[in-house]
Tab-separated table of C-alpha atoms and ligand atoms in Angstrom:
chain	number	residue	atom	x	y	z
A	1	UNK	CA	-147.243	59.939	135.655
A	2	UNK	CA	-144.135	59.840	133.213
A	3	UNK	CA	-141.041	61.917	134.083
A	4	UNK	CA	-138.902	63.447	131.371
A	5	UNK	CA	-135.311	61.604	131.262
A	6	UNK	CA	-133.479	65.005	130.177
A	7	UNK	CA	-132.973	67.347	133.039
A	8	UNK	CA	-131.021	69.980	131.534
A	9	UNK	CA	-132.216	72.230	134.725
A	10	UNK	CA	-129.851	69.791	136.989
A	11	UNK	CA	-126.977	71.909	135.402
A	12	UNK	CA	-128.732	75.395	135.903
A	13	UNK	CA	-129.460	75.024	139.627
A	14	UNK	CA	-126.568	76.443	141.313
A	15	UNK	CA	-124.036	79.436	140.429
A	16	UNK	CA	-121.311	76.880	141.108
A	17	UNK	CA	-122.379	74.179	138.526
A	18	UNK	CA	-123.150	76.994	136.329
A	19	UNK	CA	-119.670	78.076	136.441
A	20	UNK	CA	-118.554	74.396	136.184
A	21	UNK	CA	-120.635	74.405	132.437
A	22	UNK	CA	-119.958	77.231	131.156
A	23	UNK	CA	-118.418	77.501	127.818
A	24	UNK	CA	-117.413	80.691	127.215
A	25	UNK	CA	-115.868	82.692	129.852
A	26	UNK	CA	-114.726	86.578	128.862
A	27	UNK	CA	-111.238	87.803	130.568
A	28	UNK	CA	-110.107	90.519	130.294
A	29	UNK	CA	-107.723	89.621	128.042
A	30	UNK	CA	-109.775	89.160	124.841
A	31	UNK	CA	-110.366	93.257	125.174
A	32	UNK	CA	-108.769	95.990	123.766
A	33	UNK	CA	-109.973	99.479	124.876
A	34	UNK	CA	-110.301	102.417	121.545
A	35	UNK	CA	-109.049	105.664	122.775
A	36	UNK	CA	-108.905	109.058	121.324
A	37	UNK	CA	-105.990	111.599	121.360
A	38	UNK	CA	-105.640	115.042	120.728
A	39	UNK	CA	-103.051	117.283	121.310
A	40	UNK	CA	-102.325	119.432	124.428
A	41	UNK	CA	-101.699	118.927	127.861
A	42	UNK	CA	-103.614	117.836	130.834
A	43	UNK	CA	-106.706	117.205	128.471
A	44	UNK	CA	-110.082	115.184	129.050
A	45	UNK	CA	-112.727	116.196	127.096
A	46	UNK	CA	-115.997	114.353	127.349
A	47	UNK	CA	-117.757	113.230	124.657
A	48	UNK	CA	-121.089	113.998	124.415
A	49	UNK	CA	-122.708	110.744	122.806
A	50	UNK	CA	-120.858	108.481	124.511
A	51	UNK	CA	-121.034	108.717	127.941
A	52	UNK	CA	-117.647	107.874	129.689
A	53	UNK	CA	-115.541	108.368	127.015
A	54	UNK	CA	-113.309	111.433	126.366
A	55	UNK	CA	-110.509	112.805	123.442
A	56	UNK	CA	-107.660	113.279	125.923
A	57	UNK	CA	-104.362	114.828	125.552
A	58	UNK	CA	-101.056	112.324	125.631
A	59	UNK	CA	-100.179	112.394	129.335
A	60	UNK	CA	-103.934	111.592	130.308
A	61	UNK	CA	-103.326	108.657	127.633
A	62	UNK	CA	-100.789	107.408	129.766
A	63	UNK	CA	-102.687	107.259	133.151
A	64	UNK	CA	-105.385	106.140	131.546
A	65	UNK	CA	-103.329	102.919	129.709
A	66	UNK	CA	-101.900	102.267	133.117
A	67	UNK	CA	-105.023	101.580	134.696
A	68	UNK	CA	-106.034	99.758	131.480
A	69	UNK	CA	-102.937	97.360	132.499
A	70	UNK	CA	-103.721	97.230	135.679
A	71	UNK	CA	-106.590	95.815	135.347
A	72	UNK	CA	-105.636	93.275	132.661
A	73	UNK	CA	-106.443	94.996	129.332
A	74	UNK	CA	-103.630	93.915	127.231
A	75	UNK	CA	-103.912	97.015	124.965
A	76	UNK	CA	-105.686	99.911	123.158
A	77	UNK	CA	-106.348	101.108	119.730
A	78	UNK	CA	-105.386	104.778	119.115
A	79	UNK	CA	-107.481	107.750	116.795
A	80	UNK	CA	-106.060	110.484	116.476
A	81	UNK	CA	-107.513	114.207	116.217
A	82	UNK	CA	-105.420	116.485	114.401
A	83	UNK	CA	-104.110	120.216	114.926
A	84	UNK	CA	-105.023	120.455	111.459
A	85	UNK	CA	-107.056	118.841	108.523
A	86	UNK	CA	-106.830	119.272	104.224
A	87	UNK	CA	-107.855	117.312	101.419
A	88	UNK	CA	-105.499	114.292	101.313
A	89	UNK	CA	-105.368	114.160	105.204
A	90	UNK	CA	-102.106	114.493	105.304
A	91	UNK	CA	-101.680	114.673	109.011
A	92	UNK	CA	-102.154	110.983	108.904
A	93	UNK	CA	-98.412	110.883	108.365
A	94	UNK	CA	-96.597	113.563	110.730
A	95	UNK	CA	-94.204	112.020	112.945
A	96	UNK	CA	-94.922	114.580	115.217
A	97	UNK	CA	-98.962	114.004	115.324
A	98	UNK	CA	-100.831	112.999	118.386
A	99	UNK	CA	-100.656	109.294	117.798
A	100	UNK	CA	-97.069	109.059	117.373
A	101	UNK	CA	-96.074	110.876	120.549
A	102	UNK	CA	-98.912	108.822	122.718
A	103	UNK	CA	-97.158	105.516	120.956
A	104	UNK	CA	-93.662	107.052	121.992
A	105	UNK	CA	-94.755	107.927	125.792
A	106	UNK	CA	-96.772	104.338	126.315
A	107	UNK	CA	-93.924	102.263	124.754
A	108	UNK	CA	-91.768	104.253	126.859
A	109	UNK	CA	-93.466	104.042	130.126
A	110	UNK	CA	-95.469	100.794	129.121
A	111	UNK	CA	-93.462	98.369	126.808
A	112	UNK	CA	-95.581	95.481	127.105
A	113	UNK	CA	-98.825	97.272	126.794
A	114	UNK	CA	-99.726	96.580	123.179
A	115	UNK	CA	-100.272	99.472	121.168
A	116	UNK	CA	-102.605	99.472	117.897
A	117	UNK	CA	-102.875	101.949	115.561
A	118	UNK	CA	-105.747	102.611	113.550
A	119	UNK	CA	-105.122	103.405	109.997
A	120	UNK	CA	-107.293	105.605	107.940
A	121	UNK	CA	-107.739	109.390	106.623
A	122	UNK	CA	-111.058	109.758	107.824
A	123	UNK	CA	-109.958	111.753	110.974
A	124	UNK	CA	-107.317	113.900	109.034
A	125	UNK	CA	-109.342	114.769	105.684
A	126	UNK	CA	-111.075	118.356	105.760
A	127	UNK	CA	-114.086	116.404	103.975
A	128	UNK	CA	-114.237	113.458	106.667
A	129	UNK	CA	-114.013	110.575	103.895
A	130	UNK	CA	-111.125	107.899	104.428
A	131	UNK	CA	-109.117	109.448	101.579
A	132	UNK	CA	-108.256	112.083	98.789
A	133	UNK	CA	-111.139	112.618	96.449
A	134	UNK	CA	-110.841	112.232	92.873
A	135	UNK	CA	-113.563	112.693	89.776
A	136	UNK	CA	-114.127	109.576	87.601
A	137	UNK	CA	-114.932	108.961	84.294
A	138	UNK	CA	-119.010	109.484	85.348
A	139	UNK	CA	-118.399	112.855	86.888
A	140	UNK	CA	-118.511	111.353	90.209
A	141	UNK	CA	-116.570	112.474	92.838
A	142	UNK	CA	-115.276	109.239	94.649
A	143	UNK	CA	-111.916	108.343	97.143
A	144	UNK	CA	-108.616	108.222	94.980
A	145	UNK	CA	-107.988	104.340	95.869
A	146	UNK	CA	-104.422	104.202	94.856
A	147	UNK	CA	-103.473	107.854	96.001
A	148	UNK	CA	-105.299	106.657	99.380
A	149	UNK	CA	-103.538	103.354	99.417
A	150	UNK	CA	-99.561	104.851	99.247
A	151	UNK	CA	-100.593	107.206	102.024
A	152	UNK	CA	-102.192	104.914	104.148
A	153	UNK	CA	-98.574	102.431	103.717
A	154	UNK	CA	-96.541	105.909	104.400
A	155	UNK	CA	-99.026	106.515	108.018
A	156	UNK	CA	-98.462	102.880	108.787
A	157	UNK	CA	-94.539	102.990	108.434
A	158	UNK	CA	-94.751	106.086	110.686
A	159	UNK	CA	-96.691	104.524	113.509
A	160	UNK	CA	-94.602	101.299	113.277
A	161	UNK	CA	-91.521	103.913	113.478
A	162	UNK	CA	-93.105	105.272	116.865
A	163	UNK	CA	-93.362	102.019	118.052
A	164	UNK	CA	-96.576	100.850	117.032
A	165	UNK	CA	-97.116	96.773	117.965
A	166	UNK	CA	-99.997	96.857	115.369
A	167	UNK	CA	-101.979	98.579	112.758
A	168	UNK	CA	-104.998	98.692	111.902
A	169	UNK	CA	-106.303	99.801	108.585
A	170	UNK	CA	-109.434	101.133	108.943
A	171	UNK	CA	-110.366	102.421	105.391
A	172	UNK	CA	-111.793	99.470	102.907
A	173	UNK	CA	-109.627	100.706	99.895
A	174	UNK	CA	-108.774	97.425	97.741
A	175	UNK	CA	-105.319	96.401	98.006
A	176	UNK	CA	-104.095	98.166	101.429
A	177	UNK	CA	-102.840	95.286	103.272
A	178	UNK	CA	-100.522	94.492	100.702
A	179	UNK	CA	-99.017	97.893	100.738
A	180	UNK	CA	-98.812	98.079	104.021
A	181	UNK	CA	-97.136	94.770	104.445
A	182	UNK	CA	-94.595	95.444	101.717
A	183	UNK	CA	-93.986	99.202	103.365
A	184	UNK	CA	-93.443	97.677	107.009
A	185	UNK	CA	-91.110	94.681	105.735
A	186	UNK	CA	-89.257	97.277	103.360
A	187	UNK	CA	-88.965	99.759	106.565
A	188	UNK	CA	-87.402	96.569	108.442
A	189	UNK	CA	-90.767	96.291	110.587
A	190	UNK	CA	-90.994	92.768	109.670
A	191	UNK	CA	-92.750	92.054	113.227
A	192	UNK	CA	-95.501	94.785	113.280
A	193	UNK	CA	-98.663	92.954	113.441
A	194	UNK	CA	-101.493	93.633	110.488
A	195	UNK	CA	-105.272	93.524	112.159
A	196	UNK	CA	-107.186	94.568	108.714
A	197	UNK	CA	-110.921	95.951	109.683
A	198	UNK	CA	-111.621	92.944	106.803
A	199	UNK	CA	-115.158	92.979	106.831
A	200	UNK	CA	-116.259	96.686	107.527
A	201	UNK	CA	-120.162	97.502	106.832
A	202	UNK	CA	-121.600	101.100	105.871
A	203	UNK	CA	-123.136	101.093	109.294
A	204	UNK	CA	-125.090	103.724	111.145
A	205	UNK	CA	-123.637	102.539	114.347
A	206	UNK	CA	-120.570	104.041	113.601
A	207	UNK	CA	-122.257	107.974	114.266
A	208	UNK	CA	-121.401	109.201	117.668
A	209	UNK	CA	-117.564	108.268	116.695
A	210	UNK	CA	-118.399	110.503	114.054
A	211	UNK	CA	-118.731	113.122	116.909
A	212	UNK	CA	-115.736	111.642	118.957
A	213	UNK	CA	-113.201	111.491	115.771
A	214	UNK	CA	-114.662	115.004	114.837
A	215	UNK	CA	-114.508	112.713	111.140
A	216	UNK	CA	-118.899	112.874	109.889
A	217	UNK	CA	-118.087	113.162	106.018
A	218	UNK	CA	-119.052	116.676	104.931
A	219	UNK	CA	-121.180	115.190	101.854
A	220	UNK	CA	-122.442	111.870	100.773
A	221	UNK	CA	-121.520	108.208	103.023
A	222	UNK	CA	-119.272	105.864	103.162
A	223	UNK	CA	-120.973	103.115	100.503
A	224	UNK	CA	-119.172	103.184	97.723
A	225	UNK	CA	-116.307	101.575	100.067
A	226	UNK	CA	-117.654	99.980	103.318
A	227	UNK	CA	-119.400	97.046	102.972
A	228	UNK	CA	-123.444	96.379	102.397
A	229	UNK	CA	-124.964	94.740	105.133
A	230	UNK	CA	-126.868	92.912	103.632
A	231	UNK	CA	-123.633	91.029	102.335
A	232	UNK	CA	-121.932	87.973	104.237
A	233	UNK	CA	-120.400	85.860	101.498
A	234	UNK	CA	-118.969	88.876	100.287
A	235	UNK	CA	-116.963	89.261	103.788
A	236	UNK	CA	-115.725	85.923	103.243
A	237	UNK	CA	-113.904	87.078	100.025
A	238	UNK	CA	-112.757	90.116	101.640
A	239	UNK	CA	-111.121	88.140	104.729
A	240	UNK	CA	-109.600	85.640	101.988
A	241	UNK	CA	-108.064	88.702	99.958
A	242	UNK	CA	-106.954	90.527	103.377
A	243	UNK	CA	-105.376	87.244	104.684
A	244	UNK	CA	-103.520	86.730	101.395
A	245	UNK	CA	-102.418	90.234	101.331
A	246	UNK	CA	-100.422	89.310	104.539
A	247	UNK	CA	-102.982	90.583	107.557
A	248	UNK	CA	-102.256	88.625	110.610
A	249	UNK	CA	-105.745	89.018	112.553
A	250	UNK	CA	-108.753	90.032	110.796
A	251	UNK	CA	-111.644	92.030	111.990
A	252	UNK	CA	-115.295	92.187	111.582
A	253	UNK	CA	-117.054	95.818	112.538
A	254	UNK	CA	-119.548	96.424	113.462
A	255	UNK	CA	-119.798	93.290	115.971
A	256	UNK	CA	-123.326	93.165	117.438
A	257	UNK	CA	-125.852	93.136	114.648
A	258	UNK	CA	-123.142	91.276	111.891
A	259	UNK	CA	-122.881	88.144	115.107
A	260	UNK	CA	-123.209	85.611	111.928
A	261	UNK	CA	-120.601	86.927	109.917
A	262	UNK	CA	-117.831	86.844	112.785
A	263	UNK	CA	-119.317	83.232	113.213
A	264	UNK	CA	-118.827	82.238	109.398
A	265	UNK	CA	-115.032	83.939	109.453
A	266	UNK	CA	-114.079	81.790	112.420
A	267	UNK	CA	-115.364	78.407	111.127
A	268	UNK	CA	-114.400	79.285	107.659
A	269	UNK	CA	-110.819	80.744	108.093
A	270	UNK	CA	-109.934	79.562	111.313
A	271	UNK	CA	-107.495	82.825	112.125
A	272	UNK	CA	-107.824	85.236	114.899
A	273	UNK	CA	-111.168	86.962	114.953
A	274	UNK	CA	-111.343	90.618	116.455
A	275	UNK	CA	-114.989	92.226	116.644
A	276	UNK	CA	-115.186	95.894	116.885
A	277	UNK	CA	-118.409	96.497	119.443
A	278	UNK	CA	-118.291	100.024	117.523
A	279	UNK	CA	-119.697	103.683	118.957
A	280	UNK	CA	-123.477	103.157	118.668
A	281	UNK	CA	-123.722	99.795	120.369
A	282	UNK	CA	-122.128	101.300	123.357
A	283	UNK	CA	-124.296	104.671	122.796
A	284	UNK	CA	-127.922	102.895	122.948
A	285	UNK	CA	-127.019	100.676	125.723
A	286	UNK	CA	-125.928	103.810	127.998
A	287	UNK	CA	-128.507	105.521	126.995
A	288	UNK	CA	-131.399	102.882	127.868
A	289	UNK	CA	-129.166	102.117	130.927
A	290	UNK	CA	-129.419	105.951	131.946
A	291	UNK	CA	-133.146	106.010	131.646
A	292	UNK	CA	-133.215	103.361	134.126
A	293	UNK	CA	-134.707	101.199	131.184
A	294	UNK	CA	-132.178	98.656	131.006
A	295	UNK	CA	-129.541	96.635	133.361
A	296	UNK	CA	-126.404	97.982	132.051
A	297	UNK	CA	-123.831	95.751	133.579
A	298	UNK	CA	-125.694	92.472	132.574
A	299	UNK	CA	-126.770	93.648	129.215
A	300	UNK	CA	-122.825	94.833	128.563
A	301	UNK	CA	-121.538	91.615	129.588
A	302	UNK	CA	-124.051	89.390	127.486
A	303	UNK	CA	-123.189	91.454	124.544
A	304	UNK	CA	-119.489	91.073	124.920
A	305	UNK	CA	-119.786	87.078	125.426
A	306	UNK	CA	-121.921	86.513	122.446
A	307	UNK	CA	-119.583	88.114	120.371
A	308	UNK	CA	-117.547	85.756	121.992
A	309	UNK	CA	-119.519	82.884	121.486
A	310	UNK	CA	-119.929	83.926	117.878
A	311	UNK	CA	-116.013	83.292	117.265
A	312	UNK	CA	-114.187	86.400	118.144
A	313	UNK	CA	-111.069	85.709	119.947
A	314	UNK	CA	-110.794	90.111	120.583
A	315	UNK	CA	-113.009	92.653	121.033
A	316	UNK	CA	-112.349	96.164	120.586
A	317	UNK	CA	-115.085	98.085	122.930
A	318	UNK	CA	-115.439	101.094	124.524
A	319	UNK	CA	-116.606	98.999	128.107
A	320	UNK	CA	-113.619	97.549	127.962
A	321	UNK	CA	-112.524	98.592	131.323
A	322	UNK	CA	-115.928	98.579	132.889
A	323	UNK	CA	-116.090	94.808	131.287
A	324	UNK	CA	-112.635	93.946	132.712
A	325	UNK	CA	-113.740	95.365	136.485
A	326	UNK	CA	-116.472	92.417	136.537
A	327	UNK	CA	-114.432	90.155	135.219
A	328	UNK	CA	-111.794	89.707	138.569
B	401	PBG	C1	-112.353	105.153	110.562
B	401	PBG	C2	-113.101	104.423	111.601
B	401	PBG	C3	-114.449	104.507	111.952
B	401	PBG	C4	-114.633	103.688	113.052
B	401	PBG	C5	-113.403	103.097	113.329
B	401	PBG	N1	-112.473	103.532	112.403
B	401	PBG	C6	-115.525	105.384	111.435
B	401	PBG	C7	-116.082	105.193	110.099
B	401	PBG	O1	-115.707	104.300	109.337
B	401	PBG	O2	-116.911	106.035	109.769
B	401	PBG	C8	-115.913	103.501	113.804
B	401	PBG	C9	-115.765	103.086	115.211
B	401	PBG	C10	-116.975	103.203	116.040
B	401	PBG	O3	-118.079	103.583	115.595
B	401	PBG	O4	-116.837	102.922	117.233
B	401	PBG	N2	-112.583	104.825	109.256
């Protein structure tokens, strides 16, 4: 009888040679938790698809961040929800919205808790697309790029102003990271950080943000800006235009069924990698988990290290403190 000279199973026997293997260990510093404010006091209002998560009001922000720190998160991503919406969502840019005064209060009480902001018109347009509408030459009604574009640079100046760390725009108009570079530096906010959602899919894993962001577009979808996902080399051109355009980190959303696309970014562009583990990936794994049909701790922490594995150096998700309270 012949043995086989490869044993791999040598280095699976024990937890602590396991450990002593492993190549890709999540902390909870690669995580940065998306919240969502909304004005008001004293405010924590579940959201229905996804269990766990709430809109809250700016001093429930700022317990909330603290445990986030506490536990090692090194920052969150802010949407906001508006008092009130119109056509060219121009909330977006009050100084006095909900996301500037929860950047204010956690740079304030929390100044090395980084704060992101995420950039787009989605939340603040009456018609829930990412920016004012405009007919072209077809008769099709379509997003105004440009008109978008200077608003988006105007929002972004006003969370830097707050305080913002980063921004994050959000929107997949052509040309926005460029703006918004060339608005920051011409603001003097030569340091705020540019994390451009780079490669952003039409996804329908995005819907029960829909619900939390209160931003479902009242007609139509989101194709004729957000990617096809069918497409991969076409996020490499996007992440080359993005990273010329000055962004500093780019991002690929969603995270869980695009795996090879954050893998050919990495090896490709060799920059930091975000992945956004968006709405609906968290959604179906609660809900399996609450029908007893799935193991939700193991399942959330595989998910989370093979978009790890994959090349992401961040990820943006929703377990992010459940994720960093099994990683101590
Ligand atoms: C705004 C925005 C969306 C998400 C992040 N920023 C929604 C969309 O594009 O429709 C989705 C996040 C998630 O599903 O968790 N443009």
């Amino acid at each position: 009888m012949s043995y086989p000279v490869h044993r791999p199973r040598r280095l699976r026997r024990t937890e602590t040679i396991r450990r002593l293997v492993r190549e890709t260990v999540l902390r909870p510093d690669d995580l940065i938790a998306p919240l969502f404010v909304r004005p008001g006091e004293g405010i924590r209002k579940p959201i229905q698809a996804m269990p766990g998560c709430s809109q809250m009001s700016v001093d429930v922000i700022l317990t909330e961040c603290r445990e986030l720190a506490s536990l090692g998160i090194p920052g969150a991503i802010l949407f906001g929800l508006p008092k009130g919406k119109d056509a060219s969502g121009s909330a977006a840019c009050d100084p006095n919205g909900p996301v500037p005064a929860a950047i204010r209060a956690l740079k304030t009480d929390l100044p090395n808790f980084l704060v992101w902001a995420d950039v787009c018109l989605c939340e603040y347009t009456d018609h829930g697309h990412c920016g004012p509408l405009a007919k072209g030459r077809d008769g099709r009604t379509d997003v105004d790029n440009d008109r978008t574009v200077e608003a988006l640079a105007r929002a972004a100046v006003v969370y830097a102003e707050a305080g913002a760390d980063v921004v994050a725009p959000s929107d997949m108009m052509d040309g926005r990271v460029g703006a918004i570079r060339s608005a920051l530096d011409g603001a003097g906010l030569s340091d705020v950080v540019i994390v451009s959602y780079a490669a952003k899919y039409a996804s329908a894993f995005y819907g029960p943000f829909r619900e939390a962001a209160e931003s479902a577009p009242a007609f139509g979808d989101r194709r004729g800006y957000q990617m096809d996902p069918a497409n991969s080399d076409e996020a490499l051109r996007e992440v080359a235009a993005d990273l010329e355009e000055g962004a500093d980190i780019v991002m690929v959303k969603p995270a869980l069924a695009f795996l090879d696309v954050i893998h050919r970014v990495k090896e490709r562009f060799g920059v930091p990698v975000a992945a956004y583990n968006v709405s609906g990936e968290y959604s179906m794994l609660k809900a399996a988990a609450q029908n007893g049909w799935i193991d939700e701790e193991r399942a959330m922490l595989e998910i989370l290290v093979a978009m790890k594995r994959a090349g992401a150096d961040i990820i943006l998700t929703y377990f992010a403190k459940e994720a960093a309270k099994r990683m101590k």
